[in-house]
Coordinates of C-alpha atoms in Angstrom, one line a residue:
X1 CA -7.1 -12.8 49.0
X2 CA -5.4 -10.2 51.4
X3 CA -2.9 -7.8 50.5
X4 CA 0.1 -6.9 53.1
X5 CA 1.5 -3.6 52.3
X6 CA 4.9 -2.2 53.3
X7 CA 7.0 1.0 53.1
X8 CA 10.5 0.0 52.8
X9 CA 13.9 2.0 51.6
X10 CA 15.7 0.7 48.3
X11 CA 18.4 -1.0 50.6
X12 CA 16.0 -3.0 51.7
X13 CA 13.8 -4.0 49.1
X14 CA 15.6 -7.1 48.1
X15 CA 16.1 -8.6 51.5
X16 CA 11.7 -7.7 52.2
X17 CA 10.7 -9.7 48.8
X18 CA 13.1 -12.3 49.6
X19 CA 11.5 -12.7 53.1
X20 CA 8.3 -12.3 52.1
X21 CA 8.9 -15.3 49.1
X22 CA 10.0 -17.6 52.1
X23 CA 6.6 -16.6 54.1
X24 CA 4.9 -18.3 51.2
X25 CA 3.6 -14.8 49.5
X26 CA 1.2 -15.5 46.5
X27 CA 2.6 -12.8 45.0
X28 CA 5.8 -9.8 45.4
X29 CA 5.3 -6.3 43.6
X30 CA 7.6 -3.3 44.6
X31 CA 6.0 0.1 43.1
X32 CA 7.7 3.6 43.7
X33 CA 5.7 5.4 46.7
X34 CA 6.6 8.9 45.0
X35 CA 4.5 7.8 41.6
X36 CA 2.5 10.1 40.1
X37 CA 4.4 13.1 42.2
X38 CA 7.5 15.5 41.3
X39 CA 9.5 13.0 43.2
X40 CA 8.9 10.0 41.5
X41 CA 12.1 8.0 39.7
X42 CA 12.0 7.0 36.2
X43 CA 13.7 3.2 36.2
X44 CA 14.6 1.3 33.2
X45 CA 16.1 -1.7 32.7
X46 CA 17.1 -4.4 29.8
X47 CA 16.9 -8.2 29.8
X48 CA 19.7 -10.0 30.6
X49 CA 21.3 -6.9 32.3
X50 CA 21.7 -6.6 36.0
X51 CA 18.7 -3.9 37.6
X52 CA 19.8 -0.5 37.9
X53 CA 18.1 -0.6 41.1
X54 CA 16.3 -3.1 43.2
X55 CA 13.5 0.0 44.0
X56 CA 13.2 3.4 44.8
X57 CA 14.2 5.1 47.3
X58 CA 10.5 5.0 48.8
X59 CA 9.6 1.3 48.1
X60 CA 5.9 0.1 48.7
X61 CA 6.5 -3.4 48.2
X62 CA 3.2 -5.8 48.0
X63 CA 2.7 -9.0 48.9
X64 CA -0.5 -11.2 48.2
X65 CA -1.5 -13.8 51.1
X66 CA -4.6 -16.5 50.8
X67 CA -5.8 -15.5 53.8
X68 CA -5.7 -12.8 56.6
X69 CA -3.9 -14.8 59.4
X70 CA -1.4 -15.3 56.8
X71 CA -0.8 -11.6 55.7
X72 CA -0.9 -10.7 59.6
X73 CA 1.4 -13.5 60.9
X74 CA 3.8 -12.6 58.1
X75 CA 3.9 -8.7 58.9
X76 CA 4.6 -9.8 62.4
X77 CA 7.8 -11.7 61.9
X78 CA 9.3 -9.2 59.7
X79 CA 9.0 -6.9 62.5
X80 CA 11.4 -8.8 64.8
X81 CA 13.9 -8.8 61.9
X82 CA 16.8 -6.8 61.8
X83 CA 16.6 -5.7 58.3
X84 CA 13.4 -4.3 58.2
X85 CA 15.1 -1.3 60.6
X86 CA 13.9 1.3 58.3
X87 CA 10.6 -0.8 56.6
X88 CA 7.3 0.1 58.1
X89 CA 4.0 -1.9 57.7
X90 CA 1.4 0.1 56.0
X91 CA -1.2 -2.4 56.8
X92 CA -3.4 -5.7 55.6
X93 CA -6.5 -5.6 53.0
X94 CA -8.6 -7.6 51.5
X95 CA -8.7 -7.6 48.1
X96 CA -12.3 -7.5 47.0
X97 CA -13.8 -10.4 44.3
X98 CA -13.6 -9.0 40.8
X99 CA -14.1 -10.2 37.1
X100 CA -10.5 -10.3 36.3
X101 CA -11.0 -11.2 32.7
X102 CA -13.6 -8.1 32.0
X103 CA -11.3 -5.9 34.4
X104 CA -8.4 -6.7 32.1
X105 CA -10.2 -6.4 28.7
X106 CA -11.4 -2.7 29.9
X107 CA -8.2 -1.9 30.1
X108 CA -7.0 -2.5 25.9
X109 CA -9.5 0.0 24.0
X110 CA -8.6 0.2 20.5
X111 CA -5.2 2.1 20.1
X112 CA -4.8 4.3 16.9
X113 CA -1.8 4.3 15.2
X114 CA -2.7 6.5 12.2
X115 CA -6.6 7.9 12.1
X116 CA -7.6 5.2 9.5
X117 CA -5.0 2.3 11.0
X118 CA -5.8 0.5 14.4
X119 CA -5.0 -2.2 16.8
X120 CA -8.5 -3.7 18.1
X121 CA -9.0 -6.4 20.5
X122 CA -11.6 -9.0 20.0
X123 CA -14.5 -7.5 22.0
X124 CA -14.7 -4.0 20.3
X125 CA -15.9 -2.7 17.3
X126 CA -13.6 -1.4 15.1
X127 CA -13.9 3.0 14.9
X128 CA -16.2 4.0 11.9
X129 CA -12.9 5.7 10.8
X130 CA -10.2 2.5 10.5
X131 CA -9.6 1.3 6.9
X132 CA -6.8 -0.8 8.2
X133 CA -7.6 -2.9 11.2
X134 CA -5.4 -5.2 13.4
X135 CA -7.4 -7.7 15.5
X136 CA -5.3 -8.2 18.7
X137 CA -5.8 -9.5 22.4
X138 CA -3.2 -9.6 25.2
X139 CA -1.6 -13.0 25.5
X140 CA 1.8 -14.2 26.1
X141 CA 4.1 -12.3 24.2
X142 CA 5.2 -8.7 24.0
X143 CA 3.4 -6.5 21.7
X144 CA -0.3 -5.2 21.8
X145 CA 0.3 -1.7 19.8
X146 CA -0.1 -0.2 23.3
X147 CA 3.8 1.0 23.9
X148 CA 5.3 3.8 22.0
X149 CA 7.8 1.4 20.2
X150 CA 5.5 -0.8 18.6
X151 CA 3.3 2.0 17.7
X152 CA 6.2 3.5 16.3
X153 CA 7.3 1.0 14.0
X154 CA 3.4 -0.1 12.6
X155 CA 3.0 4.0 11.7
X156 CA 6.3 3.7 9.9
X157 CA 4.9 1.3 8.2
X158 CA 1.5 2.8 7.7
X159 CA 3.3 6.1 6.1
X160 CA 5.3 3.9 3.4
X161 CA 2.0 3.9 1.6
X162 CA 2.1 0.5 0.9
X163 CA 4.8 -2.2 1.2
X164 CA 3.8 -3.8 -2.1
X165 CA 5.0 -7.7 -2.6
X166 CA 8.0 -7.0 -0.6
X167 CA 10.1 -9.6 1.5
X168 CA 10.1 -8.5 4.8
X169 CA 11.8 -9.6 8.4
X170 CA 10.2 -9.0 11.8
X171 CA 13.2 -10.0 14.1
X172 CA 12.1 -10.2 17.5
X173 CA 8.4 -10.9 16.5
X174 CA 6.9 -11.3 20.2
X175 CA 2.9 -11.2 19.1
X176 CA 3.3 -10.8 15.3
X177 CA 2.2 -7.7 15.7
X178 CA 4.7 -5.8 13.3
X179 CA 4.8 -8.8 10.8
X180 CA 1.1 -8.8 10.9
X181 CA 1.0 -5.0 10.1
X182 CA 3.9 -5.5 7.0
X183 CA 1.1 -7.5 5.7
X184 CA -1.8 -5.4 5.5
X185 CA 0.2 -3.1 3.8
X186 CA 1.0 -5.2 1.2
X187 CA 4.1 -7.3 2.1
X188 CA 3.9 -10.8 0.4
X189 CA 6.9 -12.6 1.8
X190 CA 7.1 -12.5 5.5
X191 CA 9.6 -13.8 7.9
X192 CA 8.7 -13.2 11.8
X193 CA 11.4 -15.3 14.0
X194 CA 11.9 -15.1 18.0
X195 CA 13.8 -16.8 20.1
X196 CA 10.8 -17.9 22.5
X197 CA 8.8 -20.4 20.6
X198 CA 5.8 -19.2 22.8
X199 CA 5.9 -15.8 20.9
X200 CA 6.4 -18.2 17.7
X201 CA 3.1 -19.9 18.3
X202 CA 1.8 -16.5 19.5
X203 CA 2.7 -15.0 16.0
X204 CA 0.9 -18.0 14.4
X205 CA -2.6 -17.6 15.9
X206 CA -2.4 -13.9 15.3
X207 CA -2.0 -14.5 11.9
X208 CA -4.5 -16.6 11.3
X209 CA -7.0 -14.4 13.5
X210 CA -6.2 -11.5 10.9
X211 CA -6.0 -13.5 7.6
X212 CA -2.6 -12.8 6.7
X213 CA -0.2 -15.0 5.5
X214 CA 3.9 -15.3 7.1
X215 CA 6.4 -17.7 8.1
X216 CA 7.0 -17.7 12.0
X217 CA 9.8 -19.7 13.8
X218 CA 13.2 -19.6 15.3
X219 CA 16.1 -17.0 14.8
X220 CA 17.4 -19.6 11.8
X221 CA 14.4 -19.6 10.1
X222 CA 15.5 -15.9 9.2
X223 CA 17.7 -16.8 5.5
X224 CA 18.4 -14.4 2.7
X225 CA 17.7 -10.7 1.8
X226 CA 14.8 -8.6 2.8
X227 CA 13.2 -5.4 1.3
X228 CA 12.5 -4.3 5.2
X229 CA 14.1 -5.7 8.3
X230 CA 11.8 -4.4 11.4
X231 CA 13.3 -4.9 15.1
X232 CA 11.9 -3.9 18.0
X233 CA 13.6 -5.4 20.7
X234 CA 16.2 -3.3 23.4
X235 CA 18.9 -1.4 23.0
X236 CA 22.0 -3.8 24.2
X237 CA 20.7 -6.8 22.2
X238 CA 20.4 -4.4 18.9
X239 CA 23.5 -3.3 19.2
X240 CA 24.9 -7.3 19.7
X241 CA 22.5 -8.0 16.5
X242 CA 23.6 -5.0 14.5
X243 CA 25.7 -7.2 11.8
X244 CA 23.5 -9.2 11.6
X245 CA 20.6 -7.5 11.1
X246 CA 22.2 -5.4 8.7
X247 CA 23.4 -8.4 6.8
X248 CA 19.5 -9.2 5.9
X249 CA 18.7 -5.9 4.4
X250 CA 18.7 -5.9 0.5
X251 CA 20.4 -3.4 -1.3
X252 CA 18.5 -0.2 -1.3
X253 CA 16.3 -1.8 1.7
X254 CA 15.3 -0.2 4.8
X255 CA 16.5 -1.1 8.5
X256 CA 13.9 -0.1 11.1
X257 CA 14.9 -0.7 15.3
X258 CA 13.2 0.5 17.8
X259 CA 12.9 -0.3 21.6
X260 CA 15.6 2.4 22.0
X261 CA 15.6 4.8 24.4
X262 CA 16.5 8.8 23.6
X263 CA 19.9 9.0 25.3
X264 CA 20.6 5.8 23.7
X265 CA 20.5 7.3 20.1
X266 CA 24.7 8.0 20.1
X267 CA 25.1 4.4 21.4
X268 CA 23.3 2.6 18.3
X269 CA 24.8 5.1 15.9
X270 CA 27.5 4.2 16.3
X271 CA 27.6 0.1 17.0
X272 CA 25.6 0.2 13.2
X273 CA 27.6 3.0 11.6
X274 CA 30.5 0.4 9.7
X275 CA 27.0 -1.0 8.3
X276 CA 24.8 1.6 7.9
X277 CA 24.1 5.4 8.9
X278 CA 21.0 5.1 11.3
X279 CA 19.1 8.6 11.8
X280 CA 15.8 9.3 14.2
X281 CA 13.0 8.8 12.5
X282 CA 10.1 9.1 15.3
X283 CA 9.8 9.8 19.2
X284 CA 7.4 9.3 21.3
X285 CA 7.5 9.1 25.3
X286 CA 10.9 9.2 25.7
X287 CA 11.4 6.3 23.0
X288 CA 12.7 6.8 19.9
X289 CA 12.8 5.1 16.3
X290 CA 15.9 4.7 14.2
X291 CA 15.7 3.8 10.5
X292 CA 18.7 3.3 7.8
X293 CA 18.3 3.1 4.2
X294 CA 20.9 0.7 3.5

């Protein structure tokens, strides 16, 4: 494989990958040049929402070619176009054989959520220190206790002290991973419902990999009261969900969102407050978690 590397403004990042697609690229990845530096630009976006950019304002955009010719004959038409006035190319590298599968399992250690709770993939050994473990790999669906929301949401649940034969909702589920957590602690009667049957069947296997017991399925699976109602999803479709959501918590029960970000705190306040007074209850990176007691 050979990589083709360009520099290109944010104007023109759309128009490159674009190009590059109908060149018969592999692969298109745009990265901000500045990363890493002072300069670099902090992007975030939502599903279902429009970008807020296409890149940054320096754009190294990478494409992935079989073959050398390819990558070169590729960088050479772009050239004679007009809208890469601006774009430079950065040049053409191979891109050396590797164990992908050992190269991506070195990259998930073990990620502590409290000292004596922990998310472990398959191929390590648990710390000497975990008395609550998670077994988890990558796969296909969101949620490996490596981002500050899910870790946010399985130490909420790891300082309830225990979640004893409670009814609990994981809305949203992606891996199971919260769900899966509610259970160690003690949760008896768990619902984890997506709307992507691949993070259904995701949820399933994880289960079963940690010996725990829930129901996983669709959004309408979801039926009845709950003692917890976890969500970790994004902003815009929490604040869409937030009757709801709210409508599943039991009296006295506890509403837990997260995949919100810090200046979005006002925004969720107050979509939830004719259903329930939300507060910060954790932060981390720039992400926060909101909790009600409903």
């Amino acid at each position: 494989m050979f990589e083709l590397r360009l520099m290109a403004p944010e104007d023109r990042v759309e128009a490159l990958s674009d190009a590059l697609d109908a060149l018969d690229a592999l692969s298109v990845s745009v990265e901000d040049a500045d990363a890493q530096t002072d300069a670099e630009q902090a992007l975030f976006g939502e599903p279902g929402m429009p970008p807020p950019k296409e890149g940054w304002q320096r754009s190294r955009v990478i494409a992935l070619f079989p073959d050398e010719a390819l990558a070169k004959d590729a960088a050479s038409v772009l050239a004679l176009q007009d809208f890469f006035e601006g774009c430079s190319v950065l040049g053409v590298a191979n891109v050396p054989e590797q164990d992908w599968v050992r190269l991506t399992q070195s990259q998930f250690a073990p990620v502590e959520i409290t000292p004596e709770f922990w998310i472990v993939p398959t191929w390590h050994e648990p710390p000497a220190q975990a008395k609550q473990v998670i077994r988890l790999d990558p796969g296909l669906a969101f949620g490996t206790g490596t981002h500050p929301t899910t870790r946010m949401c399985l130490r909420w649940i790891a300082t309830q002290g225990t979640l004893g034969n409670q009814r609990v909702l994981d809305y949203g589920c992606g891996s199971g991973i919260l769900a899966i957590g509610a259970a160690k602690f003690g949760a008896t009667d768990i619902d984890a419902v997506d709307i992507d049957e691949a993070a259904v069947s995701s949820t399933r296997l994880n289960a079963e990999a940690n010996s725990v017991r829930l129901n996983a399925g669709l959004p309408d699976a979801a039926k009845g009261h709950y003692n917890t109602v976890l969500a970790n999803i994004l902003a815009t479709p929490l604040k869409v969900l937030a009757p709801l959501l709210r409508s599943h918590v039991a009296a006295g029960g506890s509403l837990v969102l997260a995949g919100i970000l810090e200046r979005q705190a006002d925004e969720l306040k107050e979509a939830y407050a004719p259903y329930a007074a939300l507060e910060v209850s954790d932060s981390e990176d720039g992400w926060i978690l909101m909790t009600a007691r409903c």
